[in-house]
PDB file of C-alpha atoms in Angstrom:
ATOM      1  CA  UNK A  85      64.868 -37.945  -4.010  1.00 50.00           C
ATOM      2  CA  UNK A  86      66.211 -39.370  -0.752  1.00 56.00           C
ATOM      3  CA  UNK A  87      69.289 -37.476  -0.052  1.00 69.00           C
ATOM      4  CA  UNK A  88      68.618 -36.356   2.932  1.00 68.00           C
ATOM      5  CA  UNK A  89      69.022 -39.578   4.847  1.00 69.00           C
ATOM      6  CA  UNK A  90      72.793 -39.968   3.335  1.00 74.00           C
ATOM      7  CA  UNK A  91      73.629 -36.399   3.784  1.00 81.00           C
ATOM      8  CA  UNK A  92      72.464 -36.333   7.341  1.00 83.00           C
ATOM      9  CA  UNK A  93      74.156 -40.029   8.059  1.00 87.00           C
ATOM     10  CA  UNK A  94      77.440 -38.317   5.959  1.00 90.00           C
ATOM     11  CA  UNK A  95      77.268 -35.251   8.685  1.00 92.00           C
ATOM     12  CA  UNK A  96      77.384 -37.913  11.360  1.00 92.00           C
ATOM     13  CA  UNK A  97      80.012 -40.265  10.477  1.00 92.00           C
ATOM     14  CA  UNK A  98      82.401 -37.535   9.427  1.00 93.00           C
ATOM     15  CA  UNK A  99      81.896 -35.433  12.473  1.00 95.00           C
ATOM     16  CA  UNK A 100      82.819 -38.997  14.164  1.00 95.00           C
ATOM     17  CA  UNK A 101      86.133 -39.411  11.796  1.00 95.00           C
ATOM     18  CA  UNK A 102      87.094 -35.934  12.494  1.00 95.00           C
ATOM     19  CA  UNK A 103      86.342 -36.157  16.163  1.00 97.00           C
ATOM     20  CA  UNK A 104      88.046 -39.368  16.351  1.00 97.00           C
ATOM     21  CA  UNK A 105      91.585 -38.351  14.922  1.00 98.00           C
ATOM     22  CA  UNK A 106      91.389 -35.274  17.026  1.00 97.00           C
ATOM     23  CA  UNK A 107      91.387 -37.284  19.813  1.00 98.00           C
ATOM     24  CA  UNK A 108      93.834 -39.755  18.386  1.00 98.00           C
ATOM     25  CA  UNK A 109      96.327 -37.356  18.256  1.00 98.00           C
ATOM     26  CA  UNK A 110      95.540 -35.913  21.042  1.00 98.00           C
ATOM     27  CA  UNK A 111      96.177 -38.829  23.075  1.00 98.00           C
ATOM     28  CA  UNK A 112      99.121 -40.206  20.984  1.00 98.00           C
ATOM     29  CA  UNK A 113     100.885 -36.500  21.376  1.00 97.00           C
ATOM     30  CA  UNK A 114     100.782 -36.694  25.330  1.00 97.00           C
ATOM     31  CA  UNK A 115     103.280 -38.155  27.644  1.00 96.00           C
ATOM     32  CA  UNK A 116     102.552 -40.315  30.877  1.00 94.00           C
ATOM     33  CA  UNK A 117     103.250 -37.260  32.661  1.00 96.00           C
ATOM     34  CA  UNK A 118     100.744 -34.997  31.263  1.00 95.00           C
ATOM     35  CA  UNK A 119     103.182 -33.114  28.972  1.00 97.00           C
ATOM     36  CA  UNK A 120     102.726 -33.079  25.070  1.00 97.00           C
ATOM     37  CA  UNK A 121     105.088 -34.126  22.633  1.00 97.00           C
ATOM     38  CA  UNK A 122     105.105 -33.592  18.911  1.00 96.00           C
ATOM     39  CA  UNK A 123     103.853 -36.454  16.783  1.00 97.00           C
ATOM     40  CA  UNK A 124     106.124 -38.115  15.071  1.00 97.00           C
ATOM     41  CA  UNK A 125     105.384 -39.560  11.023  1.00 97.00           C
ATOM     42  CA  UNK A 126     103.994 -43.077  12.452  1.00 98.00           C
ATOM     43  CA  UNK A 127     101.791 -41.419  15.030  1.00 98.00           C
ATOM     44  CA  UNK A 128      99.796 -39.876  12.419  1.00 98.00           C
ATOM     45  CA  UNK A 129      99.257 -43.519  10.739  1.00 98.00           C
ATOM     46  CA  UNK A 130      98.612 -44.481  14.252  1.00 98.00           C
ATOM     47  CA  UNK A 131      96.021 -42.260  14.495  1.00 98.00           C
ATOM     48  CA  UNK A 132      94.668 -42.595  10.953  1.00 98.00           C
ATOM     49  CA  UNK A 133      94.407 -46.568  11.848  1.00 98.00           C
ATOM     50  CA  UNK A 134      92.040 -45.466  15.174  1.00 98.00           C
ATOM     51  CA  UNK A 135      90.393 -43.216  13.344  1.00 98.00           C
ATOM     52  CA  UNK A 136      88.901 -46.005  10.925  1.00 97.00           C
ATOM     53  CA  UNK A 137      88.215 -48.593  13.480  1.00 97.00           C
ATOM     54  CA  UNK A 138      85.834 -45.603  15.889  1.00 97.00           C
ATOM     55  CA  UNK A 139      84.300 -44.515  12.314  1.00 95.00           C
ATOM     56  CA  UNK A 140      83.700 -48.283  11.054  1.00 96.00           C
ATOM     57  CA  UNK A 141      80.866 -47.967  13.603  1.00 95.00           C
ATOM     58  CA  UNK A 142      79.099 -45.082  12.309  1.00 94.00           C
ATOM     59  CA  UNK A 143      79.632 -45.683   8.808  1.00 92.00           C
ATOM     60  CA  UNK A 144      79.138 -49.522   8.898  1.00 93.00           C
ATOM     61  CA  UNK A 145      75.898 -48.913   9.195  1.00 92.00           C
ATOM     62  CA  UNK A 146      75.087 -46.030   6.672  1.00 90.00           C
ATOM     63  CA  UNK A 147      76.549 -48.018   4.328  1.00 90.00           C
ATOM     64  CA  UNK A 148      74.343 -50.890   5.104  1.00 92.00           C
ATOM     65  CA  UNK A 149      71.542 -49.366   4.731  1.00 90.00           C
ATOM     66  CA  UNK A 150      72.465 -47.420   1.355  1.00 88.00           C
ATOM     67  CA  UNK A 151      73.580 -50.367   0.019  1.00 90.00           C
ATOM     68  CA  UNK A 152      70.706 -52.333   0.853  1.00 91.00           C
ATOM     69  CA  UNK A 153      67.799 -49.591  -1.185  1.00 88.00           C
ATOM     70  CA  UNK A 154      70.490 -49.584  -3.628  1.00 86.00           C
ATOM     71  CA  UNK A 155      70.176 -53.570  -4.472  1.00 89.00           C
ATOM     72  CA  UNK A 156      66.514 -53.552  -3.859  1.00 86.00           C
ATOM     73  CA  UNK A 157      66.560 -50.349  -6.739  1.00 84.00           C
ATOM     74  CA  UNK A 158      68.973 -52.704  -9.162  1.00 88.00           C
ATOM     75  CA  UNK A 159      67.228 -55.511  -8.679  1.00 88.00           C
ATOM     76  CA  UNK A 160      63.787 -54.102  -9.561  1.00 88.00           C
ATOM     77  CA  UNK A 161      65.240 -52.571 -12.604  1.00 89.00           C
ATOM     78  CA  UNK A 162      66.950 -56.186 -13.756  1.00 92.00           C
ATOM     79  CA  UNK A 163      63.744 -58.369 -12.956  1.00 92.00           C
ATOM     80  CA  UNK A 164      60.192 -56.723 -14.031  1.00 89.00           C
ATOM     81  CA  UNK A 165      58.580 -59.598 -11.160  1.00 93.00           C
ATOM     82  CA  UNK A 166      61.136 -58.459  -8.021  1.00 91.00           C
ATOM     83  CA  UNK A 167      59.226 -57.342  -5.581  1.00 90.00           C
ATOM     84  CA  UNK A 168      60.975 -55.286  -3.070  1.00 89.00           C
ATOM     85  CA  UNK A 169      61.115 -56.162   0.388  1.00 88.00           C
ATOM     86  CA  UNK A 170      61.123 -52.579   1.377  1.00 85.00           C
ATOM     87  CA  UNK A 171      61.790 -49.132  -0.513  1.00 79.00           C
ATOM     88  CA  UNK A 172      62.518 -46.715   1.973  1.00 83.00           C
ATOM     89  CA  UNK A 173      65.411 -46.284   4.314  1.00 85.00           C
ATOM     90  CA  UNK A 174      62.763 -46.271   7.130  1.00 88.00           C
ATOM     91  CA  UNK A 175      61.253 -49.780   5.729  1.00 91.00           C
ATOM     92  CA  UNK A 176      65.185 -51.100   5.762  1.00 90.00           C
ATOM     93  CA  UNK A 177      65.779 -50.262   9.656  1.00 91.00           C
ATOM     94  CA  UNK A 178      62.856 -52.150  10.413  1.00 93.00           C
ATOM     95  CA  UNK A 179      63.171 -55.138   8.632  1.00 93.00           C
ATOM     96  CA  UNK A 180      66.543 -55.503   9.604  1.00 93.00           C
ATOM     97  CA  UNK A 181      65.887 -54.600  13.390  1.00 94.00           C
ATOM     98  CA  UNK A 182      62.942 -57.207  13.348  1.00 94.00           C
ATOM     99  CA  UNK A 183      65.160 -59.802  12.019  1.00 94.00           C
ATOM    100  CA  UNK A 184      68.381 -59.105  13.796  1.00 94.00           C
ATOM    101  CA  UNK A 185      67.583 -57.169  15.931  1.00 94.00           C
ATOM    102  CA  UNK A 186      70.015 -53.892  16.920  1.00 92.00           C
ATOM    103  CA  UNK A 187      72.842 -56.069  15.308  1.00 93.00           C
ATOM    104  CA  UNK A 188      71.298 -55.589  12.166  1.00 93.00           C
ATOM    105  CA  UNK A 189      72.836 -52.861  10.248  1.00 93.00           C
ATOM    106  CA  UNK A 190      76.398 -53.815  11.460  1.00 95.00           C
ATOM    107  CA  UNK A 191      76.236 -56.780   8.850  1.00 94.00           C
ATOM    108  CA  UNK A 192      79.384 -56.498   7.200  1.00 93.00           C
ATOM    109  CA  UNK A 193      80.949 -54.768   9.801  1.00 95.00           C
ATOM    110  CA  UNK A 194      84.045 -57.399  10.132  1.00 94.00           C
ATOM    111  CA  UNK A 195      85.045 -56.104   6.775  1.00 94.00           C
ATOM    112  CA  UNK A 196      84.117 -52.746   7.137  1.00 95.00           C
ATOM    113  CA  UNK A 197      86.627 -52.584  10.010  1.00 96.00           C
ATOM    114  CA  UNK A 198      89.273 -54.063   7.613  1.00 95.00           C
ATOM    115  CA  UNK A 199      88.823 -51.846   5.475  1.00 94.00           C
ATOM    116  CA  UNK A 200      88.822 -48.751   7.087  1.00 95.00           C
ATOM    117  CA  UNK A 201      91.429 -48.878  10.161  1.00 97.00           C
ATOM    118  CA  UNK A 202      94.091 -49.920   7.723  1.00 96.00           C
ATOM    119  CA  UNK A 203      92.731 -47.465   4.860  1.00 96.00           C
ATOM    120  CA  UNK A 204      92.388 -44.508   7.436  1.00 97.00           C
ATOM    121  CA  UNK A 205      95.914 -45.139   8.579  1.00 97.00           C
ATOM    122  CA  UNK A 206      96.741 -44.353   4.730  1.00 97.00           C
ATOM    123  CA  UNK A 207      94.943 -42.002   4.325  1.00 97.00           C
ATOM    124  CA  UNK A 208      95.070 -39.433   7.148  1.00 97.00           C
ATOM    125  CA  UNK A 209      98.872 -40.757   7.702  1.00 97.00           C
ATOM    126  CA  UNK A 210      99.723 -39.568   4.336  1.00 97.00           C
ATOM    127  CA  UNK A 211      97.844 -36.391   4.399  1.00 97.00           C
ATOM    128  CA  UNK A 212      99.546 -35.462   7.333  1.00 97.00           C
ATOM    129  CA  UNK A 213     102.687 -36.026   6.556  1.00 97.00           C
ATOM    130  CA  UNK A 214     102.651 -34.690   3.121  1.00 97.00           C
ATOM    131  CA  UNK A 215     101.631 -31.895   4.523  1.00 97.00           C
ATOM    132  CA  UNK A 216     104.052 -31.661   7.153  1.00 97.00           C
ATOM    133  CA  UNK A 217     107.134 -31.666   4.528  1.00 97.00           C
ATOM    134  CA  UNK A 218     105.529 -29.381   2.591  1.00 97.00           C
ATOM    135  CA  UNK A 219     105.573 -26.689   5.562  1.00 97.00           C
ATOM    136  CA  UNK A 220     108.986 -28.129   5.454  1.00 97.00           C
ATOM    137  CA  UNK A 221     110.117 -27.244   1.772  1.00 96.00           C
ATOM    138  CA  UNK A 222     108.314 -23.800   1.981  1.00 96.00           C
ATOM    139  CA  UNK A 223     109.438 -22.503   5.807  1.00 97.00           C
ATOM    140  CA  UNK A 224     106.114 -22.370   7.465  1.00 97.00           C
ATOM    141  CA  UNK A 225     103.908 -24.216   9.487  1.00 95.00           C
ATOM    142  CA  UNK A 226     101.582 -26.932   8.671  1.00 94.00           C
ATOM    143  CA  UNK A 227      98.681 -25.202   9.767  1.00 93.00           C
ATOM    144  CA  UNK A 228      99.989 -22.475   7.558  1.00 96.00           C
ATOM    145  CA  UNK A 229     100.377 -24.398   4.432  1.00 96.00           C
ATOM    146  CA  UNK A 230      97.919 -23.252   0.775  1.00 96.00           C
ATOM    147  CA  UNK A 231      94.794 -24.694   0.103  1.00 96.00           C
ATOM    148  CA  UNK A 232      96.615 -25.887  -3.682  1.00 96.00           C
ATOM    149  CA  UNK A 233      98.944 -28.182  -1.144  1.00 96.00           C
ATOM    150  CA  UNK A 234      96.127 -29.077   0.919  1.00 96.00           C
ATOM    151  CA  UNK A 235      93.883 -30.184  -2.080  1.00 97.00           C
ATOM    152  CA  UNK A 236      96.682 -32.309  -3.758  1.00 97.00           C
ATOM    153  CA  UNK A 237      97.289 -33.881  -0.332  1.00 96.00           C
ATOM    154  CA  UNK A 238      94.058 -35.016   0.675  1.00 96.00           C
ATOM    155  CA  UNK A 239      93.808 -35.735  -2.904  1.00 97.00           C
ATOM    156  CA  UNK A 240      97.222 -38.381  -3.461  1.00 97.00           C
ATOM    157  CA  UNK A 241      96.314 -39.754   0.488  1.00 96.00           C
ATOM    158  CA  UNK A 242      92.528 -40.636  -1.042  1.00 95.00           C
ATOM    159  CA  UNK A 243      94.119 -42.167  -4.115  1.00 96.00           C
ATOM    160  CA  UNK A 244      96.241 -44.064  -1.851  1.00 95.00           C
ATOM    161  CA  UNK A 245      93.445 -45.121   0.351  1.00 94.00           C
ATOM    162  CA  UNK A 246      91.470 -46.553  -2.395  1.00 93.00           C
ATOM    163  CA  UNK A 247      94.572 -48.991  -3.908  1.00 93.00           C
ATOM    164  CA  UNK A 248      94.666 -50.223  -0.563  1.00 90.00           C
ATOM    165  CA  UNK A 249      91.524 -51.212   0.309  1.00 91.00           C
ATOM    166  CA  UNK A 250      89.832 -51.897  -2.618  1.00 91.00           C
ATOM    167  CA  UNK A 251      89.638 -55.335  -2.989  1.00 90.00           C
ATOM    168  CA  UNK A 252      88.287 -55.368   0.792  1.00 92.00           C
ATOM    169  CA  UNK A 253      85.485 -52.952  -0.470  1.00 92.00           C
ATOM    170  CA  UNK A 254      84.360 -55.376  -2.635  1.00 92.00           C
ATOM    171  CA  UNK A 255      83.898 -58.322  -0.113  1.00 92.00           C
ATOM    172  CA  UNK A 256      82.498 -55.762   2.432  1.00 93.00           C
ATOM    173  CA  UNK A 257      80.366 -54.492  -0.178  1.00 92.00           C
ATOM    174  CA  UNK A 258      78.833 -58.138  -1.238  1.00 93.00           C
ATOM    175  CA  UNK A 259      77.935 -58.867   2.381  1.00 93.00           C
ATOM    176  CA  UNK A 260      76.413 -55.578   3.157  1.00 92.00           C
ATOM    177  CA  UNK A 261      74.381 -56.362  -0.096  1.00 91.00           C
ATOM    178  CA  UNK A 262      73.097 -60.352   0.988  1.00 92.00           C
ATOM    179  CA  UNK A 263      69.482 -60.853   2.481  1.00 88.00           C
ATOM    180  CA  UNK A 264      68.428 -59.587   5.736  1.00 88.00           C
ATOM    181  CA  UNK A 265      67.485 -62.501   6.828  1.00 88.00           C
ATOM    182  CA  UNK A 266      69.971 -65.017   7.691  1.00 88.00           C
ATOM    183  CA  UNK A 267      68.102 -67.769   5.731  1.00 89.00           C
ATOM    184  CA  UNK A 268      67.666 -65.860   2.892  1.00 87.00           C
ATOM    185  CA  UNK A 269      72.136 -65.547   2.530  1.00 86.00           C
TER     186      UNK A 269
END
């Protein structure tokens, strides 16, 4: 019950990543002139680091809001008498739209875009370039490389995203948690 919502919100924000470092490299691979050049190891950080501050906006507020039935869900559980302010994702956007109006569900963005531009450079950075000198070690092209090398990777660059960032999860985590209303914090 109630995946759809985060699958659909999980379509958007990572055609929005994916889009985003396209276009990162895109733009970081082409010369004032017009003319491409290849990237170089930092220009894929670069990227990764773009990357995270575009996608903080489209999963800033996903997270919100799954974080926010998520608490309400906890809470009920902890304290038979909690009454829940709302139960549906549906409920959530308009509660927080009538009491912030469209700046609602980027509460906790701040951290959200600490968190991810830095994390994203890891991550993508890494990937990139681990699987750039693997095409290197095996005499092929990084668009060429296995799936095995691309697994372990995208696997060690998520490892290393999550020891980066974690303690900023936490804190962005808390405030995506706190009362809708400002009062209420």
């Amino acid at each position: 019950k109630g995946v759809a919502s985060p699958l659909a919100g999980q379509m958007v924000f990572r055609a929005s990543l994916f889009s985003a470092f396209g276009a990162s490299k895109r733009w970081l691979g082409t010369n004032d002139d017009g003319t491409t050049r290849e990237l170089s190891n930092l220009d894929f950080y670069k990227a990764g680091f773009m990357t995270g501050a575009v996608g903080a906006f489209t999963e800033g507020p996903l997270d919100f809001y799954k974080s926010q039935i998520q608490v309400q869900i906890i809470r009920s559980k902890s304290d038979p008498n909690y009454k829940p302010p709302y139960t549906t994702v549906t409920q959530c956007v308009k509660a927080t739209i009538k009491a912030n109006g469209f700046r609602g569900p980027f509460q906790g963005l701040g951290p959200t875009l600490l968190r991810n531009a830095p994390a994203n450079a890891i991550y993508l950075g890494s990937f990139e370039v681990m699987k750039r000198e693997a095409a290197k070690v095996y005499g092929c092209d990084p668009k060429d490389v296995g799936a095995a090398t691309i697994l372990a990777a995208g696997g060690l660059g998520g490892t290393l995203y999550w020891l980066a960032i974690f303690p900023v999860d936490v804190v962005k985590s808390a405030m995506m948690v706190d009362a809708v209303e400002k009062s209420k914090r």
